[in-house]
Amino acid sequence: MAKILSAFVALAIFAAVARSQPAVSLLIDNGYPSTGSIDLTTVLADVSTKKGQTFHFGSTYDTYDADQSWFDTAFATFYHHVVSENGCKWDATEPTQGVSDLTECLATQSFATTYDNSFRGHNTFWHEQTPTWLPGSFTADELVGTIIPQHVQQEIQGMGTSVTSWDVVNEVVGDGVTTGMTALECVQNKGDWPTVTSDGSGVPLVTDLSFVYAAFKTAYTYAGSSTRLAVNDYNTGGQDAKTACVISLVQSIQQNTSIPYDRLAIGFQSHLMASTGNFYTKEELATTFSTLAALGVNAMITEMDIEIGQNNTAYLRYQASIWGDYVDACLYASNCNEFINWDPRDDLSWRGVAAAATLFDASGNPKPAAYEVAARLQNYAAGNAEPCSTSSGTSVCTITGTGTTTTGTTTTTSTGGSTTTSISTTTTSSTGGSTGCVSALYGQCAGIGWTGCAECATGSTCTFLNDCELFILLLPMFELKAYLGKGY
Ligand SMILES: *[C@@H]1O[C@H](CO)[C@@H](O)[C@H](O)[C@H]1NC(C)=O
Ligand SMILES: *[C@@H]1O[C@H](CO)[C@@H](O)[C@H](O)[C@H]1NC(C)=O
């Protein structure tokens, strides 16, 4: 669960005012099912085969959630990966200092095992949902040298080596960060315990990143040999200061702890709203994921939900298009293999039932987004090309045919109609299927009056120069240095 800060209050007001949403084109309009029950068991296995790595698609679960029979079916058929929403947080696992209590965390893991689901750990360090004995009057040395390592060891060792990934630290980066901040400045900007005390004095307790390093070092010692260790945070995924901060934090963790990059991950929480500017585009996500892939770091969508302005067909379809784009961003990236939906149905959503922010309605029935997500998985498993960015609306992305052909278009008409310009597609893989429209490196991809391809070849991205540039040229210098392995 994330804490939504004041930024979201502003967004909520914006969403209430903005009543319109673009008409979108979906795979479920093109031959994929939009009614009936959904069983993803086979398709997820096929996705994993295609990716060459297990693709973990799941949701939150806690044993005290109501309607157990619905959960039994949902996790036997639709979701195949479990995260305990609250049962593995510090307040649950160490209510008395030094005494480990993994009862609820283990129970959710056992539920996962019953349905042949994998299990992800959330989380070992967060400034919220801490036990009552914390923050407490401990010294920085006691916290960093004893309390954190003991807690992380008890939890990670206790949950075993099969856990796919752990959110080792959760929400440690501030919201007021600016470009170019160091990892320490990013974390100090958070203004929360333990980089400040909680007694209102404003005096820092820990003045460096040692608490983060201690948590990661311990996690690395006790986790399974393929368990990924993640920094998890919200409002991340694009080319912005907060995302740069989480990347730079991961780099600083690697440098301090020597944990290999191929054991580290960034969890992109993705608590979104269905309005422009309140989610990242598929292209923005792809650029960030490529940056991480170049380092060997995994990208994960860890807490996906999308609040809609109104519970009507147009919004439900817009929600489906955004969800579909996020699923595609993960599927078609080499380094993304976990996708967690945060809360399995609307009535259990931490964002409130009125937000209608999940894949299933309050009665547990699949919404358009659930069918669209299923369609994206099937489309990928079938070896078809990546669909265009449906959340851009039909003026830029119209899917045609039976979902095996997608046509990227860039024509906008002043009438607001859905006129599209078909662009011939080329087959780029031996697996069949056709691609969206892709511009070559240094080719044009945008601009006033431009009606050609809007997407760029792999490894490049459409820049403000309106052409496709290698993503490496766009990295801030500190990332470029790390990428090139320069020691300065
Ligand atoms: C790691 O960080 C700690 C705490 O900031 C520091 O004392 C130590 O020297 C660092 N180690 C490396 C290898 O950077
Ligand atoms: C949204 O509308 C549908 C259909 O009217 C209804 O079944 C569902 O419960 C509604 N969801 C919310 C969160 O109001």
Coordinates of C-alpha atoms and ligand atoms in Angstrom, one line a residue:
M1 CA 0.0 0.0 0.0
A2 CA 1.3 3.4 -0.8
K3 CA 0.8 6.7 0.9
I4 CA -0.8 9.1 -1.5
L5 CA 0.6 12.5 -0.9
S6 CA -0.6 16.0 -1.7
A7 CA 0.2 15.6 -5.3
F8 CA -2.6 13.2 -5.6
V9 CA -5.1 15.6 -4.0
A10 CA -4.3 18.0 -6.9
L11 CA -4.7 15.2 -9.4
A12 CA -8.0 14.2 -7.9
I13 CA -9.4 17.7 -8.4
F14 CA -8.1 17.7 -11.9
A15 CA -9.7 14.3 -12.6
A16 CA -13.1 15.5 -11.3
V17 CA -12.9 18.5 -13.7
A18 CA -11.7 16.5 -16.7
R19 CA -14.8 14.6 -17.7
S20 CA -13.6 13.4 -21.0
Q21 CA -11.3 10.7 -22.1
P22 CA -10.1 9.7 -25.5
A23 CA -11.9 7.0 -27.5
V24 CA -9.6 4.0 -27.5
S25 CA -9.1 1.0 -29.7
L26 CA -8.7 -2.3 -27.9
L27 CA -7.8 -5.9 -28.6
I28 CA -11.1 -6.9 -27.2
D29 CA -12.8 -5.1 -30.1
N30 CA -10.8 -7.2 -32.4
G31 CA -11.5 -10.9 -31.8
Y32 CA -10.4 -11.3 -28.2
P33 CA -13.1 -12.2 -25.6
S34 CA -14.9 -9.5 -23.7
T35 CA -17.4 -11.7 -21.8
G36 CA -17.3 -14.9 -19.8
S37 CA -14.8 -16.3 -17.4
I38 CA -11.1 -15.9 -17.9
D39 CA -8.5 -18.7 -17.3
L40 CA -5.0 -17.5 -17.8
T41 CA -3.2 -20.7 -16.7
T42 CA -2.2 -21.8 -20.1
V43 CA -1.6 -18.4 -21.6
L44 CA 0.7 -17.4 -18.7
A45 CA 2.7 -20.6 -19.3
D46 CA 2.9 -19.7 -23.0
V47 CA 4.0 -16.2 -22.1
S48 CA 6.8 -17.6 -20.0
T49 CA 7.9 -19.9 -22.8
K50 CA 8.0 -17.0 -25.2
K51 CA 9.9 -14.7 -22.8
G52 CA 12.4 -17.4 -21.9
Q53 CA 11.7 -16.6 -18.2
T54 CA 8.8 -17.1 -15.8
F55 CA 6.4 -14.2 -16.1
H56 CA 4.8 -13.6 -12.7
F57 CA 1.3 -12.0 -13.0
G58 CA -0.6 -11.7 -9.8
S59 CA -2.3 -9.6 -7.0
T60 CA -2.5 -9.0 -3.3
Y61 CA -4.1 -11.4 -0.9
D62 CA -4.5 -11.6 2.8
T63 CA -6.2 -14.5 4.6
Y64 CA -8.7 -12.2 6.3
D65 CA -10.1 -10.9 3.0
A66 CA -13.8 -11.7 2.7
D67 CA -15.3 -14.1 0.1
Q68 CA -12.6 -16.8 0.2
S69 CA -14.3 -18.9 -2.5
W70 CA -13.9 -16.0 -4.9
F71 CA -10.2 -15.9 -4.1
D72 CA -9.8 -19.6 -4.5
T73 CA -11.1 -19.3 -8.1
A74 CA -9.3 -16.1 -8.9
F75 CA -5.9 -17.4 -7.9
A76 CA -6.5 -20.8 -9.5
T77 CA -7.4 -19.2 -12.8
F78 CA -6.6 -15.5 -13.3
Y79 CA -3.9 -14.4 -10.9
H80 CA -0.9 -16.7 -10.6
H81 CA 1.4 -14.8 -8.2
V82 CA 0.7 -13.6 -4.6
V83 CA 1.8 -10.6 -2.6
S84 CA 0.6 -10.2 1.0
E85 CA -0.8 -6.7 1.2
N86 CA -0.1 -6.2 4.9
G87 CA 1.0 -9.5 6.4
C88 CA 4.7 -9.2 5.7
K89 CA 5.1 -5.6 6.8
W90 CA 7.2 -4.8 9.8
D91 CA 4.3 -4.2 12.2
A92 CA 3.0 -7.7 11.4
T93 CA 6.3 -9.6 11.4
E94 CA 8.1 -8.2 14.5
P95 CA 5.4 -6.8 16.8
T96 CA 7.7 -7.3 19.8
Q97 CA 11.3 -6.3 19.3
G98 CA 13.5 -9.2 18.4
V99 CA 10.6 -11.7 18.3
S100 CA 9.8 -12.8 14.7
D101 CA 6.1 -13.5 13.9
L102 CA 5.7 -14.6 10.3
T103 CA 2.2 -16.1 10.8
E104 CA 0.3 -14.1 8.3
C105 CA 3.1 -13.7 5.9
L106 CA 3.6 -17.5 5.8
A107 CA -0.2 -18.0 5.5
T108 CA -0.3 -16.0 2.4
Q109 CA 2.7 -17.8 1.0
S110 CA 1.0 -21.1 1.8
F111 CA -2.2 -19.9 0.0
A112 CA 0.1 -19.2 -3.0
T113 CA 1.6 -22.7 -2.9
T114 CA -1.9 -24.3 -2.7
Y115 CA -2.8 -22.7 -6.1
D116 CA 0.7 -23.3 -7.6
N117 CA 1.3 -19.5 -7.5
S118 CA 4.6 -17.9 -6.9
F119 CA 5.1 -15.5 -4.0
R120 CA 6.7 -12.0 -3.7
G121 CA 7.8 -10.3 -0.5
H122 CA 6.5 -6.8 0.4
N123 CA 8.3 -5.3 2.3
T124 CA 11.2 -5.3 4.8
F125 CA 11.7 -1.6 5.4
W126 CA 9.1 1.1 5.2
H127 CA 8.6 4.2 7.4
E128 CA 4.9 3.4 7.8
Q129 CA 3.2 0.3 9.3
T130 CA 6.1 0.0 11.7
P131 CA 5.7 -1.8 15.0
T132 CA 4.7 0.3 18.0
W133 CA 8.3 0.0 19.5
L134 CA 9.6 2.0 16.5
P135 CA 10.8 4.6 15.8
G136 CA 11.7 4.6 19.5
S137 CA 14.6 6.2 21.2
F138 CA 17.4 4.2 19.5
T139 CA 20.7 5.5 18.3
A140 CA 21.5 5.4 14.6
D141 CA 24.1 2.8 15.3
E142 CA 21.6 0.5 17.0
L143 CA 19.1 1.0 14.1
V144 CA 21.6 0.4 11.3
G145 CA 23.9 -2.1 13.1
T146 CA 21.3 -4.3 14.9
I147 CA 17.6 -3.5 14.5
I148 CA 17.4 -3.5 10.7
P149 CA 19.8 -6.4 10.0
Q150 CA 18.1 -8.6 12.7
H151 CA 14.6 -7.8 11.3
V152 CA 15.6 -8.3 7.6
Q153 CA 17.4 -11.6 8.4
Q154 CA 14.4 -13.0 10.4
E155 CA 12.0 -12.2 7.7
I156 CA 13.9 -13.1 4.6
Q157 CA 15.4 -16.2 6.1
G158 CA 12.0 -17.2 7.6
M159 CA 10.2 -16.9 4.3
G160 CA 12.7 -19.1 2.4
T161 CA 14.5 -18.9 -0.8
S162 CA 11.6 -19.4 -3.2
V163 CA 10.4 -15.8 -2.9
T164 CA 10.7 -14.3 -6.4
S165 CA 11.6 -10.8 -5.2
W166 CA 11.6 -8.6 -2.0
D167 CA 10.8 -4.9 -1.7
V168 CA 13.8 -4.4 0.6
V169 CA 13.1 -0.7 0.9
N170 CA 9.7 0.9 0.2
E171 CA 9.1 4.6 -0.6
V172 CA 12.3 6.0 0.6
V173 CA 12.6 8.7 -2.1
G174 CA 11.1 12.1 -1.7
D175 CA 8.4 13.8 -3.9
G176 CA 10.2 17.2 -4.1
V177 CA 13.3 15.8 -5.7
T178 CA 15.0 17.6 -8.6
T179 CA 17.2 16.4 -11.5
G180 CA 20.8 15.8 -10.6
M181 CA 20.3 15.1 -6.9
T182 CA 22.5 12.5 -5.3
A183 CA 21.0 9.3 -4.0
L184 CA 21.4 10.6 -0.4
E185 CA 19.7 13.9 -1.3
C186 CA 16.9 11.9 -2.9
V187 CA 16.3 10.0 0.3
Q188 CA 16.8 13.0 2.6
N189 CA 14.2 14.8 0.5
K190 CA 11.6 12.3 1.8
G191 CA 11.8 13.9 5.2
D192 CA 10.8 10.7 7.0
W193 CA 12.2 8.5 9.6
P194 CA 15.1 7.6 9.9
T195 CA 16.7 10.4 8.0
V196 CA 14.8 12.6 10.4
T197 CA 13.5 11.8 13.9
S198 CA 9.8 11.5 14.4
D199 CA 9.8 13.7 17.6
G200 CA 9.3 16.9 15.6
S201 CA 12.7 18.3 16.4
G202 CA 13.8 17.9 12.7
V203 CA 17.1 16.5 13.9
P204 CA 18.3 13.7 11.6
L205 CA 18.8 10.3 13.2
V206 CA 20.6 8.6 10.3
T207 CA 22.6 11.1 8.2
D208 CA 23.7 8.8 5.3
L209 CA 22.3 5.8 3.4
S210 CA 23.7 3.3 5.8
F211 CA 20.2 2.1 6.8
V212 CA 19.4 1.3 3.1
Y213 CA 22.7 -0.5 2.6
A214 CA 22.3 -2.5 5.8
A215 CA 18.9 -3.7 4.7
F216 CA 20.2 -4.7 1.2
K217 CA 23.4 -6.4 2.5
T218 CA 21.3 -8.5 4.9
A219 CA 18.7 -9.3 2.3
Y220 CA 21.4 -10.4 -0.1
T221 CA 23.0 -12.7 2.5
Y222 CA 19.7 -14.5 3.3
A223 CA 17.6 -14.4 0.1
G224 CA 17.5 -17.1 -2.5
S225 CA 20.2 -17.1 -5.2
S226 CA 17.8 -15.8 -7.8
T227 CA 15.6 -13.6 -5.6
R228 CA 15.6 -10.0 -6.9
L229 CA 16.0 -7.3 -4.3
A230 CA 14.0 -4.2 -5.1
V231 CA 13.7 -0.5 -4.3
N232 CA 9.9 0.1 -4.6
D233 CA 8.3 3.5 -5.0
Y234 CA 5.4 5.3 -6.5
N235 CA 5.2 8.0 -9.2
T236 CA 8.1 6.4 -11.0
G237 CA 8.6 4.9 -14.5
G238 CA 9.2 7.8 -16.8
Q239 CA 12.0 10.4 -17.6
D240 CA 11.6 12.5 -14.5
A241 CA 13.5 13.4 -11.3
K242 CA 11.9 10.8 -9.0
T243 CA 12.6 8.0 -11.5
A244 CA 16.2 9.2 -11.9
C245 CA 16.4 9.1 -8.1
V246 CA 15.4 5.5 -7.8
I247 CA 17.9 4.5 -10.5
S248 CA 20.6 6.5 -8.8
L249 CA 19.7 4.9 -5.5
V250 CA 20.1 1.4 -7.0
Q251 CA 23.4 2.4 -8.4
S252 CA 24.6 3.6 -5.0
I253 CA 23.4 0.4 -3.4
Q254 CA 25.3 -1.6 -5.9
Q255 CA 28.5 0.4 -5.3
N256 CA 28.3 0.2 -1.6
T257 CA 27.2 -3.4 -1.2
S258 CA 28.7 -5.0 -4.3
I259 CA 25.4 -6.8 -4.8
P260 CA 25.5 -7.6 -8.6
Y261 CA 23.1 -5.6 -10.7
D262 CA 21.5 -8.7 -11.9
R263 CA 20.1 -9.3 -8.4
L264 CA 18.7 -5.8 -8.1
A265 CA 15.3 -4.4 -9.2
I266 CA 13.2 -1.4 -9.2
G267 CA 9.5 -1.8 -8.3
F268 CA 7.3 0.7 -10.1
Q269 CA 4.2 0.9 -8.0
S270 CA 2.0 2.5 -10.6
H271 CA -1.0 3.8 -8.6
L272 CA -2.5 5.7 -11.5
M273 CA -5.5 7.8 -12.6
A274 CA -7.2 7.5 -15.9
S275 CA -6.3 11.0 -17.2
T276 CA -3.5 12.3 -19.3
G277 CA -0.4 13.1 -17.3
N278 CA -1.4 10.8 -14.5
F279 CA 0.1 7.7 -16.0
Y280 CA 3.3 7.1 -18.1
T281 CA 3.1 6.3 -21.7
K282 CA 4.3 2.9 -22.9
E283 CA 7.2 4.7 -24.7
E284 CA 8.3 6.4 -21.4
L285 CA 8.2 3.1 -19.6
A286 CA 10.1 1.4 -22.4
T287 CA 12.8 4.0 -22.2
T288 CA 13.2 3.6 -18.5
F289 CA 13.1 -0.2 -18.7
S290 CA 15.8 -0.1 -21.4
T291 CA 18.0 2.0 -19.2
L292 CA 17.7 -0.6 -16.4
A293 CA 18.2 -3.5 -18.9
A294 CA 21.5 -1.9 -19.9
L295 CA 22.6 -2.2 -16.2
G296 CA 21.2 -5.7 -15.7
V297 CA 18.6 -4.4 -13.3
N298 CA 15.0 -5.8 -13.4
A299 CA 12.0 -3.6 -13.8
M300 CA 8.7 -4.7 -12.1
I301 CA 5.2 -3.3 -12.0
T302 CA 4.5 -3.9 -8.4
E303 CA 1.3 -2.1 -7.4
M304 CA -1.0 -1.4 -10.3
D305 CA -4.3 0.2 -10.0
I306 CA -6.1 3.0 -12.0
E307 CA -8.7 5.2 -10.5
I308 CA -11.4 6.2 -13.0
G309 CA -13.3 9.5 -13.0
Q310 CA -16.7 7.9 -13.6
N311 CA -17.9 4.3 -13.6
N312 CA -19.1 4.3 -17.3
T313 CA -18.1 2.5 -20.4
A314 CA -15.9 5.2 -21.8
Y315 CA -13.8 5.3 -18.6
L316 CA -13.7 1.6 -18.2
R317 CA -12.3 1.3 -21.8
Y318 CA -9.8 4.0 -21.1
Q319 CA -8.7 2.2 -18.0
A320 CA -8.4 -1.0 -20.0
S321 CA -6.2 0.8 -22.6
I322 CA -3.8 2.1 -19.9
W323 CA -3.7 -1.3 -18.2
G324 CA -3.0 -3.0 -21.5
D325 CA -0.2 -0.6 -22.3
Y326 CA 1.5 -1.2 -19.0
V327 CA 1.2 -5.0 -19.5
D328 CA 2.7 -4.6 -22.9
A329 CA 5.5 -2.4 -21.6
C330 CA 6.5 -5.2 -19.2
L331 CA 5.9 -8.1 -21.7
Y332 CA 8.0 -6.7 -24.5
A333 CA 10.8 -5.6 -22.2
S334 CA 13.6 -8.2 -21.7
N335 CA 14.0 -7.3 -18.0
C336 CA 10.4 -7.2 -16.7
N337 CA 8.9 -10.4 -15.4
E338 CA 6.7 -9.5 -12.5
F339 CA 3.4 -7.7 -12.7
I340 CA 1.3 -7.2 -9.6
N341 CA -2.2 -5.7 -9.5
W342 CA -2.8 -4.0 -6.3
D343 CA -5.9 -5.4 -4.8
P344 CA -7.8 -8.1 -6.7
R345 CA -11.2 -6.4 -6.9
D346 CA -12.9 -3.0 -6.5
D347 CA -14.5 -3.6 -3.1
L348 CA -11.2 -4.4 -1.6
S349 CA -9.2 -1.6 -3.1
W350 CA -7.3 0.6 -0.8
R351 CA -8.3 3.5 -3.1
G352 CA -11.9 3.0 -2.2
V353 CA -14.7 1.1 -4.1
A354 CA -15.8 4.3 -5.8
A355 CA -12.4 4.6 -7.5
A356 CA -13.2 1.4 -9.4
A357 CA -9.4 1.0 -9.6
T358 CA -8.9 -2.7 -10.1
L359 CA -9.5 -5.4 -12.8
F360 CA -12.7 -6.9 -11.2
D361 CA -15.8 -5.1 -10.0
A362 CA -17.2 -5.1 -6.5
S363 CA -19.1 -8.3 -7.2
G364 CA -15.9 -10.0 -8.5
N365 CA -16.8 -9.9 -12.2
P366 CA -14.1 -9.1 -14.7
K367 CA -14.1 -5.6 -16.1
P368 CA -13.0 -4.6 -19.6
A369 CA -9.5 -4.1 -18.2
A370 CA -9.4 -7.7 -17.1
Y371 CA -10.4 -8.9 -20.6
E372 CA -8.0 -6.5 -22.3
V373 CA -5.1 -7.7 -20.0
A374 CA -5.9 -11.3 -20.9
A375 CA -5.9 -10.3 -24.6
R376 CA -2.5 -8.6 -24.3
L377 CA -1.1 -11.8 -22.7
Q378 CA -2.6 -14.0 -25.4
N379 CA -1.4 -11.6 -28.1
Y380 CA 2.2 -11.8 -26.8
A381 CA 2.1 -15.5 -26.2
A382 CA 1.0 -16.0 -29.9
G383 CA 4.1 -14.2 -31.0
N384 CA 2.3 -11.3 -32.4
A385 CA 3.9 -7.8 -32.6
E386 CA 3.5 -5.3 -29.8
P387 CA 0.3 -3.3 -30.2
C388 CA 0.6 0.5 -30.5
S389 CA -0.1 2.7 -27.4
T390 CA -3.8 2.3 -27.1
S391 CA -4.1 4.9 -24.3
S392 CA -3.1 7.6 -26.7
G393 CA -6.5 7.3 -28.2
T394 CA -7.7 6.3 -31.7
S395 CA -6.2 9.5 -33.2
V396 CA -2.8 7.9 -32.8
C397 CA -3.4 4.2 -32.2
T398 CA -6.1 2.0 -33.9
I399 CA -6.0 -1.7 -33.7
T400 CA -7.4 -3.5 -36.7
G401 CA -8.1 -7.0 -37.7
T402 CA -8.4 -9.8 -35.2
G403 CA -5.7 -8.4 -32.9
T404 CA -2.9 -10.0 -34.8
T405 CA -2.3 -6.8 -36.8
T406 CA -1.9 -3.4 -35.2
T407 CA -1.5 -0.2 -37.1
G408 CA 0.3 2.7 -35.6
T409 CA -0.9 6.0 -36.9
T410 CA -0.3 9.5 -36.1
T411 CA -3.0 11.3 -37.9
T412 CA -5.1 13.7 -35.8
T413 CA -8.1 15.3 -37.4
S414 CA -9.6 18.6 -36.3
T415 CA -13.0 16.9 -36.2
G416 CA -11.9 14.7 -33.4
G417 CA -12.9 11.7 -35.4
S418 CA -11.0 8.5 -35.4
T419 CA -9.7 8.8 -38.9
T420 CA -6.6 6.6 -39.2
T421 CA -3.8 6.3 -41.7
S422 CA -2.8 2.8 -42.2
I423 CA 0.9 2.3 -42.5
S424 CA 2.3 -0.8 -44.0
T425 CA 3.7 -3.1 -41.5
T426 CA 6.8 -5.3 -41.7
T427 CA 7.4 -8.6 -40.1
T428 CA 10.5 -8.4 -37.9
S429 CA 10.5 -11.7 -36.1
S430 CA 10.4 -15.3 -37.1
T431 CA 7.5 -15.9 -34.7
G432 CA 5.1 -14.3 -37.1
G433 CA 2.9 -11.3 -36.6
S434 CA 3.5 -7.8 -37.8
T435 CA 4.9 -4.8 -36.1
G436 CA 3.5 -1.4 -35.4
C437 CA 5.0 1.4 -37.5
V438 CA 8.6 1.9 -36.4
S439 CA 11.1 4.7 -37.5
A440 CA 14.7 3.8 -38.0
L441 CA 17.5 5.2 -35.9
Y442 CA 17.8 9.0 -36.5
G443 CA 14.6 8.8 -38.6
Q444 CA 11.7 11.3 -38.0
C445 CA 9.1 10.2 -35.4
A446 CA 7.1 13.3 -34.6
G447 CA 6.6 16.9 -35.5
I448 CA 3.9 19.3 -36.6
G449 CA 2.2 17.8 -39.7
W450 CA 4.2 14.6 -39.4
T451 CA 2.0 11.6 -40.3
G452 CA 4.6 8.9 -40.4
C453 CA 5.8 6.4 -37.8
A454 CA 5.6 7.6 -34.2
E455 CA 7.6 4.8 -32.7
C456 CA 11.4 4.3 -32.7
A457 CA 13.5 1.2 -33.4
T458 CA 14.6 -0.8 -30.3
G459 CA 17.2 0.9 -28.3
S460 CA 16.2 4.4 -29.5
T461 CA 13.5 6.8 -28.4
C462 CA 11.6 9.7 -30.0
T463 CA 13.2 12.9 -28.6
F464 CA 12.2 16.6 -28.6
L465 CA 14.2 16.8 -31.8
N466 CA 11.4 14.8 -33.3
D467 CA 13.8 12.0 -34.3
C468 CA 14.9 8.6 -33.0
E469 CA 18.0 8.9 -30.9
L470 CA 19.9 6.2 -29.1
F471 CA 18.6 6.1 -25.5
I472 CA 22.1 6.0 -24.1
L473 CA 22.6 9.6 -25.4
L474 CA 19.7 10.7 -23.3
L475 CA 20.9 9.3 -20.0
P476 CA 22.0 11.8 -17.5
M477 CA 25.8 11.8 -17.3
F478 CA 26.0 9.9 -14.0
E479 CA 24.1 7.0 -15.6
L480 CA 26.1 7.2 -18.7
K481 CA 29.3 6.9 -16.7
A482 CA 28.0 3.9 -14.8
Y483 CA 26.8 2.3 -18.1
L484 CA 30.3 2.8 -19.6
G485 CA 31.9 1.4 -16.5
K486 CA 33.9 4.6 -15.9
G487 CA 35.2 4.9 -12.4
Y488 CA 34.5 8.5 -11.8
Ligands
LIG1 C1 29.0 2.0 2.4 O1 28.3 3.0 3.2 C2 28.8 3.1 4.5 C3 27.8 4.0 5.2 O2 27.5 5.1 4.5 C4 30.2 3.6 4.6 O3 30.6 3.7 5.9 C5 31.0 2.6 3.8 O4 32.3 3.1 3.7 C6 30.5 2.4 2.4 N1 31.2 1.4 1.7 C7 31.6 1.4 0.4 C8 32.3 0.3 -0.1 O5 31.3 2.4 -0.3
LIG2 C1 -19.8 0.2 -11.9 O1 -20.9 -0.1 -12.7 C2 -21.2 -1.5 -12.8 C3 -22.4 -1.6 -13.8 O2 -23.4 -0.7 -13.5 C4 -21.6 -2.1 -11.4 O3 -21.8 -3.4 -11.6 C5 -20.4 -1.8 -10.5 O4 -20.6 -2.3 -9.3 C6 -20.0 -0.4 -10.5 N1 -18.8 -0.2 -9.7 C7 -18.7 0.7 -8.8 C8 -17.4 0.8 -8.1 O5 -19.6 1.5 -8.5

